[in-house]
Backbone as a ProteinNet text record, in pm:
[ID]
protein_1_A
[PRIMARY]
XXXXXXXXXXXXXXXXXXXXXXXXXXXXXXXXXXXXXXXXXXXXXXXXXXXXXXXXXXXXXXXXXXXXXXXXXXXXXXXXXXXXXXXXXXXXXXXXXXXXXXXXXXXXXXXXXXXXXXXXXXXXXXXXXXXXXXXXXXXXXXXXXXXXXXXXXXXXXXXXXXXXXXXXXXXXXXXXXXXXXXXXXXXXXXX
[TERTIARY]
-2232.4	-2169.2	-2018.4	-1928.1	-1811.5	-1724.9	-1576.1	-1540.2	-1508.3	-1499.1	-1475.9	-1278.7	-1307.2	-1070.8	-1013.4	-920.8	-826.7	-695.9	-725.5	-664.5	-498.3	-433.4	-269.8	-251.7	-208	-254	-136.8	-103.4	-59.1	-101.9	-163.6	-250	-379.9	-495.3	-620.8	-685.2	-622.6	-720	-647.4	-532.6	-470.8	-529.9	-626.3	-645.4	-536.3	-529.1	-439.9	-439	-350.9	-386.8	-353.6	-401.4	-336.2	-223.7	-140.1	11.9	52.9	85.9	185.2	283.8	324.7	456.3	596.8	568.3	665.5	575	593.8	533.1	441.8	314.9	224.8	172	176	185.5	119.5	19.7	-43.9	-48.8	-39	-13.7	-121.9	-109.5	-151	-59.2	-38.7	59.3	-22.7	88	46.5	161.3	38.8	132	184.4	171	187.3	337	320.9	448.1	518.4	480.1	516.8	578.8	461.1	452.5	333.8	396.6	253.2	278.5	98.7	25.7	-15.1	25.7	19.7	-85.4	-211.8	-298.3	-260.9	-311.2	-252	-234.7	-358.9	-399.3	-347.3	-300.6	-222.6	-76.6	-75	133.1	112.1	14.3	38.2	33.5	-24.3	-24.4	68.7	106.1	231	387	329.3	512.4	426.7	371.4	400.8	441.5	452.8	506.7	616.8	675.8	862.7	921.4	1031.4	1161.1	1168.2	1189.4	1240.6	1347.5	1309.5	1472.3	1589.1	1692.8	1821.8	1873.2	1913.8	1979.6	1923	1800.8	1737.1	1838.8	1872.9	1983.2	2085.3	2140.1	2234.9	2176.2	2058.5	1944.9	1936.2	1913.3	1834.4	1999.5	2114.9	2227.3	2274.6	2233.5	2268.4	2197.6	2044.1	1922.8	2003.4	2016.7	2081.6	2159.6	2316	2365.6	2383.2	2297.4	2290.4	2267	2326.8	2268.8	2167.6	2074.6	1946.8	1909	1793.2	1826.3	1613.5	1636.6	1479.9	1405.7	1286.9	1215.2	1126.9	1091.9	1074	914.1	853	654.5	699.5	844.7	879.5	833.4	788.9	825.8	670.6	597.1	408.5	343.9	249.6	183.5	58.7	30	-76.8	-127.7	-275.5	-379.8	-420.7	-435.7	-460.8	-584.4	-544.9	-634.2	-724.2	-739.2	-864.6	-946.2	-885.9	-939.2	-938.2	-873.7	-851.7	-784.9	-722.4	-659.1	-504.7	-423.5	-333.4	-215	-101.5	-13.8	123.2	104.9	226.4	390.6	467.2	569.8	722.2	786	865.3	1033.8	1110.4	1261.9	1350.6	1396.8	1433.4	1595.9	1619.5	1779.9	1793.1	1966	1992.8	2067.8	2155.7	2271.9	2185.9	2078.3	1999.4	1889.5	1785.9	1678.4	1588.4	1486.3	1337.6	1249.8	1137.5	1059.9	929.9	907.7	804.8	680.3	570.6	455.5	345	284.8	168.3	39	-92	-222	-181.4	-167.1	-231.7	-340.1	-467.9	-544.9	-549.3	-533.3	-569.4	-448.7	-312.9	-155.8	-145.9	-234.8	-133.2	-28.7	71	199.5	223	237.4	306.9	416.7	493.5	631.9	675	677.3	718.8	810.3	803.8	903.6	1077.1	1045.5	1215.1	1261.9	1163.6	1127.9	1147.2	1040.7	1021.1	1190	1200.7	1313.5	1458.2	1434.6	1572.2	1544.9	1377.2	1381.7	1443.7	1413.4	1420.7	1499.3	1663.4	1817	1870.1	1810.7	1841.6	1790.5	1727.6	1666.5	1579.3	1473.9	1392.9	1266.6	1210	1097.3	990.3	1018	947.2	923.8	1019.1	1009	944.9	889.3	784.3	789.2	709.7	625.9	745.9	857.3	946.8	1042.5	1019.9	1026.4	934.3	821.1	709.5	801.4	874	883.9	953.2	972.8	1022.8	1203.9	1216.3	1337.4	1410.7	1361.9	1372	1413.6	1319	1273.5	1365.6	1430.7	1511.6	1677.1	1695.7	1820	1815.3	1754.4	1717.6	1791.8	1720.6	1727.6	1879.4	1933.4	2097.1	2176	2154.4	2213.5	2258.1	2140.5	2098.9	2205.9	2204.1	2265.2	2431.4	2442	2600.5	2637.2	2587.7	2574	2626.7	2527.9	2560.4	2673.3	2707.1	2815.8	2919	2988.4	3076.1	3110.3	2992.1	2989.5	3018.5	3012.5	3037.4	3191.8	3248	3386.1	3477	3422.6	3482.7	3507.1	3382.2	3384.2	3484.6	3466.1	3580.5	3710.8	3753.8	3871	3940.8	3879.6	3935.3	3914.9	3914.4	3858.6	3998.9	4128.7	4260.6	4238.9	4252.4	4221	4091.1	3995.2	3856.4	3862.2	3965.2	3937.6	4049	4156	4210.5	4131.3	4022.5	4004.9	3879	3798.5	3730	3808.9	3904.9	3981.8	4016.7	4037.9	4115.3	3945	3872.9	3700.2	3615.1	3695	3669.5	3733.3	3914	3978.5	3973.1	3919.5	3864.8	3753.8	3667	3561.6	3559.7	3647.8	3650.5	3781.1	3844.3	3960.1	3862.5	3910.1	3846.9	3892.5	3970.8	4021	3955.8	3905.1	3901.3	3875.5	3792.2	3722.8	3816.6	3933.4	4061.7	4141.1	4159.4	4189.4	4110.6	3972.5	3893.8	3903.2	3917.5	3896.6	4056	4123	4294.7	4305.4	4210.9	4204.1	4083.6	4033	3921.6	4013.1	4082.6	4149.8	4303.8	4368.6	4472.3	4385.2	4233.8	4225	4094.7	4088.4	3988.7	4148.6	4153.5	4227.5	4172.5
641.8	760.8	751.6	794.1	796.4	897.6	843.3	984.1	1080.4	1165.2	1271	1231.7	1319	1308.6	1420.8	1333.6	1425.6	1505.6	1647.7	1750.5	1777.3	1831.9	1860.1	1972.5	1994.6	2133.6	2197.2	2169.7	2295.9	2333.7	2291.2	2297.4	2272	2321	2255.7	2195.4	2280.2	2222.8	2093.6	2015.7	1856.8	1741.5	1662.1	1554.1	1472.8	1427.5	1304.9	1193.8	1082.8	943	848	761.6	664.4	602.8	579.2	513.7	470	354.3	271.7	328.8	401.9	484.6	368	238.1	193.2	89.7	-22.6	-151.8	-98.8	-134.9	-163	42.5	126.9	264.3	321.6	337.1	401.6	550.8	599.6	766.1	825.6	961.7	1020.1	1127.3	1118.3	1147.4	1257.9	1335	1490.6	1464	1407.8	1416.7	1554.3	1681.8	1778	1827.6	1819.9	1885.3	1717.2	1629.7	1519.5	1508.6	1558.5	1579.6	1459.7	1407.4	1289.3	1349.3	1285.7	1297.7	1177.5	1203.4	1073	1104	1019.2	1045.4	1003.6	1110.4	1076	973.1	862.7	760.2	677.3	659.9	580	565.1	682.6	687	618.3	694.4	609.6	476.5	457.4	321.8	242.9	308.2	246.8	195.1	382.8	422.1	287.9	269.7	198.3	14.7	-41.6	-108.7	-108.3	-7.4	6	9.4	-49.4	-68.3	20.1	71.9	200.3	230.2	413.3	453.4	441.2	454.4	427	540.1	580.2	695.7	819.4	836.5	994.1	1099.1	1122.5	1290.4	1224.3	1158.2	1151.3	1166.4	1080.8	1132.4	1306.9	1344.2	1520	1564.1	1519.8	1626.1	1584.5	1517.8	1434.8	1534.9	1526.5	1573.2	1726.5	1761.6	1947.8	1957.6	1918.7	1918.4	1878.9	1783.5	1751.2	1889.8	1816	1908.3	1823.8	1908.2	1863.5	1911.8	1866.2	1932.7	1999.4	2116.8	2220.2	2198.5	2151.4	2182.6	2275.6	2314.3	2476.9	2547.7	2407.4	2381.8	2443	2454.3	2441.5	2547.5	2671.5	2754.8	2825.6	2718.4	2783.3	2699	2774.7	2772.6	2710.7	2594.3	2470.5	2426.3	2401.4	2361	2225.9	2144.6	2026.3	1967.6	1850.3	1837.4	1728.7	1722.5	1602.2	1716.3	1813.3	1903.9	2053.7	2095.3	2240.4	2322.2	2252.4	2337	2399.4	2484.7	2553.9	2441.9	2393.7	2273.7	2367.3	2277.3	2337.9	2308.7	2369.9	2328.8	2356.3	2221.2	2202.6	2205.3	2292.3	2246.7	2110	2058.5	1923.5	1980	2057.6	2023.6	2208.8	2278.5	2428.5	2398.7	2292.1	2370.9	2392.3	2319.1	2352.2	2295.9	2442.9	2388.8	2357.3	2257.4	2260.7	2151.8	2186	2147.3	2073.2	1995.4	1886.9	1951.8	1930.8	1996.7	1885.9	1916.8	1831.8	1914.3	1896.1	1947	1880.3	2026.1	2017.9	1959.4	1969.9	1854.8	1743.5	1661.7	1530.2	1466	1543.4	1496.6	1419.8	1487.7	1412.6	1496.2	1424.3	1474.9	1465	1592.5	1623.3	1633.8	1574.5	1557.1	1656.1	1733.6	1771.8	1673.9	1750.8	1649.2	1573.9	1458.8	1444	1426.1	1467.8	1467.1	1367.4	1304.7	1162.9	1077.2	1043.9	1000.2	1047.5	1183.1	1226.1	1185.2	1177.7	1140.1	1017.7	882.5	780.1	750.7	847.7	788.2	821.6	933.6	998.2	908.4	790.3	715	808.4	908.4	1022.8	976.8	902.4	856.1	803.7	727.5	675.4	779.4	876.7	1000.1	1116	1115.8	1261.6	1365.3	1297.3	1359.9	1435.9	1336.8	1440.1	1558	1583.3	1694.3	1835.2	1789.7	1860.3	1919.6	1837.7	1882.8	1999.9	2023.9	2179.2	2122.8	1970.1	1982.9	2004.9	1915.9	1919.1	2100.6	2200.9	2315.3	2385.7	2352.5	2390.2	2400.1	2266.9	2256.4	2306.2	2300.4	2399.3	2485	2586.4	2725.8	2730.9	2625.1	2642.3	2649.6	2576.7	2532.9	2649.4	2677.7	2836.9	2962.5	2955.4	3079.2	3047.9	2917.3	2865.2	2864.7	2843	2892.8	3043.2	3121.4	3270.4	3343.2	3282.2	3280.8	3237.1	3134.8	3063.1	3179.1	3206.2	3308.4	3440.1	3486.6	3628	3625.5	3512	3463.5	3458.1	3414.5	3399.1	3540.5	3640.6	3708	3867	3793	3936.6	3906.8	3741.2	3712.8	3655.3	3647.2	3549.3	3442.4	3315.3	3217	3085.5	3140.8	3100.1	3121.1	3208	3264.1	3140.4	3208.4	3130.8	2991	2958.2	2775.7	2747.9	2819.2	2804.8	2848.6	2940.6	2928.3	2846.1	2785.2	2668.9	2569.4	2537.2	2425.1	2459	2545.8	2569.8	2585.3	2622.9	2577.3	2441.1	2396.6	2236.4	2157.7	2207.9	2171.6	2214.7	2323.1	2381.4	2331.9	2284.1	2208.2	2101	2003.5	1917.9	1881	1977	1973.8	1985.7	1926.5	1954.1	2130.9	2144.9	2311.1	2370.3	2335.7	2454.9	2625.6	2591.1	2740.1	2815.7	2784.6	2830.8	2930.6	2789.1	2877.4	2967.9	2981.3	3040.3	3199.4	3196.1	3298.9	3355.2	3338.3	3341.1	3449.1	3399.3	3418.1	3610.3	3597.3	3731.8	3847.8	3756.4	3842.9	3905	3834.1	3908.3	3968.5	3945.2	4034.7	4134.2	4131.2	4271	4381.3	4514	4568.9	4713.2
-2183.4	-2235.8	-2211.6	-2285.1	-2309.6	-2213.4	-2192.4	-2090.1	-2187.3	-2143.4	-2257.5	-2284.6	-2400.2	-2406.6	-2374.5	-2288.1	-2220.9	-2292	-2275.5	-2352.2	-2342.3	-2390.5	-2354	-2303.7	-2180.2	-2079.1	-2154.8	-2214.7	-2314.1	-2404.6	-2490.4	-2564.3	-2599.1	-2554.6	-2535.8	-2638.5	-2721.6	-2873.8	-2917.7	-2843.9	-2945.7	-2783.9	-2842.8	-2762.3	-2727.7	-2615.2	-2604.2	-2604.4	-2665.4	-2738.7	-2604.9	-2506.9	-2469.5	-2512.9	-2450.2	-2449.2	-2314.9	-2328	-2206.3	-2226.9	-2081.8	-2046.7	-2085.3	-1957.2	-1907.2	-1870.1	-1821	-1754.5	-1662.6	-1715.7	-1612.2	-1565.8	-1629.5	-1624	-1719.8	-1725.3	-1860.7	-1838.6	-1968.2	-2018.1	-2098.3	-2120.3	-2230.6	-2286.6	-2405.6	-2483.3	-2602.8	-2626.3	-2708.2	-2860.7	-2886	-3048.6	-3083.5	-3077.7	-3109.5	-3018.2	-2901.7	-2783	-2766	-2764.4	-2749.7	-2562.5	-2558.8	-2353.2	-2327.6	-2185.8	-2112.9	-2021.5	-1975.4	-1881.5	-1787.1	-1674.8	-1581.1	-1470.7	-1506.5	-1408.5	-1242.1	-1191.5	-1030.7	-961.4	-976.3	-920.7	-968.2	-1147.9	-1264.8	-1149.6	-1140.1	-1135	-979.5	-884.9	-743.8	-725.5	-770	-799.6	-878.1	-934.5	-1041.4	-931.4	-867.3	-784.7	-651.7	-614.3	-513.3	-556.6	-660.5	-696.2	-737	-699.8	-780.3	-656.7	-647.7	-522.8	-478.2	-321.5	-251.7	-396.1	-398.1	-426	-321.5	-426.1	-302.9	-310.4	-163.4	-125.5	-221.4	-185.7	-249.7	-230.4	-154.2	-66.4	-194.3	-279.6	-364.8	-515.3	-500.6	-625.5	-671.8	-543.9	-527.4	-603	-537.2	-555.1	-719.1	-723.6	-889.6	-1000.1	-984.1	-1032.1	-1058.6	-933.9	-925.3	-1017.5	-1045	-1122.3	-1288	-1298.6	-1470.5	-1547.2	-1673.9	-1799.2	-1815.6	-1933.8	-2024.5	-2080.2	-2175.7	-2291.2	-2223.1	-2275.3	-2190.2	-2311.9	-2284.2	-2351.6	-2399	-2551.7	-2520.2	-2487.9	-2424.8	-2357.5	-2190.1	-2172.9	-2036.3	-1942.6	-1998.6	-1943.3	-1960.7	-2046.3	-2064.9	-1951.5	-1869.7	-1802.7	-1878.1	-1769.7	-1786.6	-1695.3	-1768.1	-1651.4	-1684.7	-1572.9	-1517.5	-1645.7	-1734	-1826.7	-1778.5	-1622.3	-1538.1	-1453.7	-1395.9	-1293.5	-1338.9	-1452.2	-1490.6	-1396.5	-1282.9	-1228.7	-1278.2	-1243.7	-1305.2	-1230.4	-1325.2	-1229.9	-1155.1	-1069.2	-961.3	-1054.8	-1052.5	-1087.3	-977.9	-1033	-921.9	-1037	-976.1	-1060.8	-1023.9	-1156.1	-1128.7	-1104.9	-1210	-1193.2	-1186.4	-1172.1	-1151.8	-1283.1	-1267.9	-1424	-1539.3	-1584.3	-1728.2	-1676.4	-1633.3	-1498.9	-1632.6	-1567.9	-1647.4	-1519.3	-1539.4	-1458.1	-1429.7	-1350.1	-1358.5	-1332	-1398.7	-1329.3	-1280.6	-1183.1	-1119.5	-1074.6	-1073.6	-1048	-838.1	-827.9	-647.5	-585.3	-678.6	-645.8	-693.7	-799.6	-831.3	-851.2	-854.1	-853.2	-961.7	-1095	-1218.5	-1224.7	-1334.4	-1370.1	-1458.3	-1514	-1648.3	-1675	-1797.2	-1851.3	-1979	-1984.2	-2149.3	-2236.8	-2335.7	-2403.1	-2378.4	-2361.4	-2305.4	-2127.7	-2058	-1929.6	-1850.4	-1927.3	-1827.9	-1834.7	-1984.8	-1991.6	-1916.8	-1889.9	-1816.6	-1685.7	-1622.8	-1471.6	-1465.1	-1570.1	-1585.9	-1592.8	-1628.9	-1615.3	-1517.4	-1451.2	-1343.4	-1203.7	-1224.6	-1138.8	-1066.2	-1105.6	-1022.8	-1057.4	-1192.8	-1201.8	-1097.8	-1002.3	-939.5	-783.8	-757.7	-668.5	-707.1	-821.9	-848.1	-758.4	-617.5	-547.5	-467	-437.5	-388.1	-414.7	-569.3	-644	-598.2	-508.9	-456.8	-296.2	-246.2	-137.8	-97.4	62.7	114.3	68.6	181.4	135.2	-28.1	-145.8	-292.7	-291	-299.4	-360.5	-249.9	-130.5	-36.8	-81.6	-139.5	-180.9	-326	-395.7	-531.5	-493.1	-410.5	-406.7	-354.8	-204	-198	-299.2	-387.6	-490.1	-623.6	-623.7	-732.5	-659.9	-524.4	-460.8	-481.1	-471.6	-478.8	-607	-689.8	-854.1	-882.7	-839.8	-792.7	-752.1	-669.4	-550.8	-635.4	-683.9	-813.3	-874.3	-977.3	-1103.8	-1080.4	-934.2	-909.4	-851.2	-776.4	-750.9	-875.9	-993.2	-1116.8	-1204.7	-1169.5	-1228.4	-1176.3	-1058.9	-968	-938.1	-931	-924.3	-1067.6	-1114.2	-1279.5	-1261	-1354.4	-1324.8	-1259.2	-1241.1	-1232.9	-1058.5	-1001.9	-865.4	-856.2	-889.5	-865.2	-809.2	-934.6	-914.8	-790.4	-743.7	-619.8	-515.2	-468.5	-388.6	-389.1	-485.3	-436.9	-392.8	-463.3	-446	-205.7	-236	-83	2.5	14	38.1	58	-59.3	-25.3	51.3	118.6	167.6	291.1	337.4	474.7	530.6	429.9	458.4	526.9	488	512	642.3	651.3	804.4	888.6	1073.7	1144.9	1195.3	1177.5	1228.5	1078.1	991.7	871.1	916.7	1029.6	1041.3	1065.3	1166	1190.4	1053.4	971.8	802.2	749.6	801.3	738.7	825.9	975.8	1036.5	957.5	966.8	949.4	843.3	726.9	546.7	594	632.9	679.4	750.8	885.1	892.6	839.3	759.3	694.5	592.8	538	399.2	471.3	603.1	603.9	655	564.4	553.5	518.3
[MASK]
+++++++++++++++++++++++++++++++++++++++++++++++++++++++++++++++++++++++++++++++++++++++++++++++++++++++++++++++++++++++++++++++++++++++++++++++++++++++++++++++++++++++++++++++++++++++++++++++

């Protein structure tokens, strides 16, 4: 008896066709969303034949910042087309977020359209799993608040002001006395 075919957790009703991702990596692919599916055991096995990444902590801060282009499957909720479970999703990047999803139990991974390829220039392909982690979803969230933080600086000082006092932030940062400038700057402006 045959395995049954595996569905597009976005769409249940379009089967998915086998396709070789990349060397040695087999997929299933959604003619319709033009999203793959990487069975858990496929990709572990895959990722443990690919070179350590280099310097991840520069990967993660890279990842944060890109543009990309979102795909618009990004944001529908999908269930695991090996286990039916509902997939975890993890944010790859803050400036133009979209996000990787994986089944908590059997750890396939799903790509929407365009996905894989952005992990793949981004050198993030072969780190999935650490898209899953506290730290990953940790610095996300710093990142999102400093975003925040920017846009509300821009929006109360003008964006002329703004860009001087990042500029003078980055330069406090990095002195060993900065905090000095920093206590200095609080107290001439609490008034």
């Amino acid at each position: 008896m045959g395995k049954a075919p595996v569905q597009c957790p976005k769409d249940k009703k379009v089967d998915l066709v086998d396709r070789q991702l990349v060397k040695q990596l087999a997929a299933h692919h959604c003619s319709e969303c033009d999203g793959v599916w990487l069975g858990g055991a496929d990709y572990a096995d895959w990722q443990q034949q690919q070179p350590p990444a280099e310097n991840l902590s520069t990967l993660i801060d890279q990842a944060l910042e890109m543009d990309c282009a979102r795909s618009p499957f990004d944001s529908r909720a999908a269930l695991c087309p090996e286990c039916n479970a509902y997939l975890a999703r993890a944010k790859v990047s803050v400036k133009t977020p979209f996000y990787v999803e994986r089944c908590p139990n059997c750890k396939g991974i799903w790509c929407d359209r365009g996905e894989w390829e952005t992990l793949q220039t981004l050198g993030l392909h072969t780190v999935i799993d650490h898209m899953f982690s506290n730290d990953w979803q940790t610095r996300t969230r710093e990142r999102e608040q400093l975003a925040q933080e920017r846009r509300a600086t821009i929006d109360k000082l003008g964006p002329a002001l703004a860009a001087q006092i990042f500029e003078l932030a980055e330069i406090l940062e990095k002195h060993p006395n900065g905090d000095f400038g920093v206590a200095y700057l609080m107290r001439r402006c609490d008034k």
